[in-house]
């Protein structure tokens, strides 16, 4: 605790004079300061905080002197408010504190941490960013910022800005339109301002831009000013749907430019934005009969429209992230666990709890994919026809037939589109294009193991009832018969398609088997992949069973009064095992299935707890040997009901690596707590982690991390601004499909010992010899997780649920084959940092 009892030094002549001038104020200040210090001393943080507020508001000259004590008081009081659930009060205090100290990086960072814990990630990120701007060498804020920068400025901004082809095509289309007479322009969703700047540069008389993200809006303002266009482009921080004429822009415009499209085309709300724009922001469209053909008196949109394609694919990687593919997990049978599924599911009836699609770059999926059908056009949309846009949501569900060209299991439908910028030019987001675009993936849940055969036709329903384009495989036409795939076709909606009665019976049967029952348990895609990770569970089961038999054997050997060991016929107590993995985990259940074990799980969601209990029942695990730790926190007696041993736990499971490839936050703190709770002979699983990595040259990683120079961004000066949001560690990397050259062999970078605190260090230097000449641009890394002396799991294993991470170097290092380089590896608060230097 900072020194709370010291008296403030008189801070300068002016302050002294003021104090002399107002004795009543001085009296109040000094008594409040005294009270603040007393309260602080007696750990009465709420009143201490109020006293400090009063003092510092009345006597700002004490700010320097009281800063540390004020911080301490604020943080302690905030902790109390947090545990009491008084969230409004908590943020109220921070706001008051920031009014007093608006440029205080420590307060900003701490407020960011609270915001983050409560799920306000964007706001949290904004606070860390501000803290870091105020004090660039503040490591806590830097690490926090790196963890959340992705939410503030999504990584695809770098990709899009580095995509010269895309930028150029947009620029040419805009140039043509402006030179053709569209001289008033609105850029919807301007991002860094690039399309608006294209319009200005092409000679547009008036350019407006809007952007709903605060960070992107601020960035756009900086970029536009740096390019000397701040007088020429009016940027608004708002959603286009809130814009009005003449409040926000003086009159309607003749051109809207936008790239508010996601991989599924409509996910960023382009339909709604354009309907609104046509009604409120754009001049009337040019129509055949329209009297005026003057482009400056009519409105139009770039892009002019889009054509959407879909195809069916077989893909193991998609399958294992969306449905259970194994019948055994560890030693457990999960054959009855079909109720587990990923949240990505698309039926023609929108369901808010589900995401209709995920996105993937098909060409980069590990293990690849097989196209089972030809790509087929499923929709064409004209952005210049407002009636067409408005009609989309009321349009009946359309059925399209995809001819099957190759035999395979139906795992997903993939969707992409061609964006027609104007009559001449278009962009494609297809899987074969060399672009930054991903495809939208609609995983197939219902047709478990359904094999499509050449000559079949897959019937897909296409709908657009809410903001999303939805695709749903409903049936297969085989030899003139329709085989239902689970989602019952609705004859009213199917335009002119009448299913035969037999087919209807089939699909009714299928939907009886697969209809979502109330006990369906939804897991994240990464959790599904974890369940499908047989290696992981087999290794844990083996290591655990070894430990259990050892401990059981030990507990049977009791000392008799004469000191001679005797064998007890029955185990005395159950062994206690705790799984503190975050998210869904079966490790506790695997432990409980060994018998003589009482296992506690940290799974919190009630649906997931029910799923575990169902599986326990199905596997004959005795009632009572599986319990949920968090249900017991109120009732400590229930947990600590074993008086015969001093410490409770025989084994504690930690999930030490996040799916994204980073060490789990606070892992080492968790491990040391866990060690304190172990009985004699007990173990923390895993007991050790080895971080491995190698040197690579990868342009892809560079392009995904930062905007490279000015060329790609049409010679506009954008890179230095957006690159403030560059983070040195790239996560969710798939090393097996990363385009790169390996410049060295894998080396051991770091060891984390979870069983022995003394074995740890926080930085290490590693010498690596290069095997090829090239430019070191990154160091991908992964982990060997040692469960015991003999059993280990690698996070790089094929079919692992883990992805990898890579440190991307700020300055690539040119090396020649055989040269030695030195890596300075550091671990600070679970974050790994690596610097690469030439040796010598
Ligand atoms: N990502 C594609 C989607 N906005 C692009 O705030 C392709 C993803 C992608 N502003 C990998 C690769 C790729 N009014 O800054 C955003 C957003 C803003 C609006 C004002 C509105 N109505 C909107 C709607 C959106 O527009 C910006 C661009 S959205 C583009 C999304 C490279 N992963």
PDB file of C-alpha atoms in Angstrom, residues 191-194 197 217-230 235 716-722:
ATOM      1  CA  UNK A 191     -13.272   2.212 -42.936  1.00  0.00           C
ATOM      2  CA  UNK A 192      -9.989   4.042 -43.447  1.00  0.00           C
ATOM      3  CA  UNK A 193     -11.597   6.400 -45.999  1.00  0.00           C
ATOM      4  CA  UNK A 194     -10.043   4.864 -49.111  1.00  0.00           C
ATOM      5  CA  UNK A 197     -10.549   9.511 -51.196  1.00  0.00           C
ATOM      6  CA  UNK A 217     -14.103   6.814 -37.814  1.00  0.00           C
ATOM      7  CA  UNK A 218     -11.212   8.411 -35.914  1.00  0.00           C
ATOM      8  CA  UNK A 219      -8.751   6.576 -38.095  1.00  0.00           C
ATOM      9  CA  UNK A 220     -10.515   7.762 -41.276  1.00  0.00           C
ATOM     10  CA  UNK A 221     -10.308  11.376 -40.034  1.00  0.00           C
ATOM     11  CA  UNK A 222      -6.552  11.022 -39.443  1.00  0.00           C
ATOM     12  CA  UNK A 223      -5.985   9.352 -42.819  1.00  0.00           C
ATOM     13  CA  UNK A 224      -8.021  11.865 -44.798  1.00  0.00           C
ATOM     14  CA  UNK A 225      -6.195  14.769 -43.123  1.00  0.00           C
ATOM     15  CA  UNK A 226      -2.804  13.169 -43.769  1.00  0.00           C
ATOM     16  CA  UNK A 227      -3.715  12.958 -47.446  1.00  0.00           C
ATOM     17  CA  UNK A 228      -4.600  16.634 -47.569  1.00  0.00           C
ATOM     18  CA  UNK A 229      -8.315  16.061 -48.094  1.00  0.00           C
ATOM     19  CA  UNK A 230      -9.746  17.047 -44.725  1.00  0.00           C
ATOM     20  CA  UNK A 235     -16.804  12.183 -42.413  1.00  0.00           C
ATOM     21  CA  UNK A 716      -2.662   7.039 -50.508  1.00  0.00           C
ATOM     22  CA  UNK A 717      -0.912   7.413 -47.181  1.00  0.00           C
ATOM     23  CA  UNK A 718      -2.775   4.909 -45.008  1.00  0.00           C
ATOM     24  CA  UNK A 719      -0.222   2.418 -43.672  1.00  0.00           C
ATOM     25  CA  UNK A 720       1.220   4.401 -40.720  1.00  0.00           C
ATOM     26  CA  UNK A 721      -2.249   5.048 -39.351  1.00  0.00           C
ATOM     27  CA  UNK A 722      -3.815   1.626 -39.540  1.00  0.00           C
TER      28      UNK A 722
END
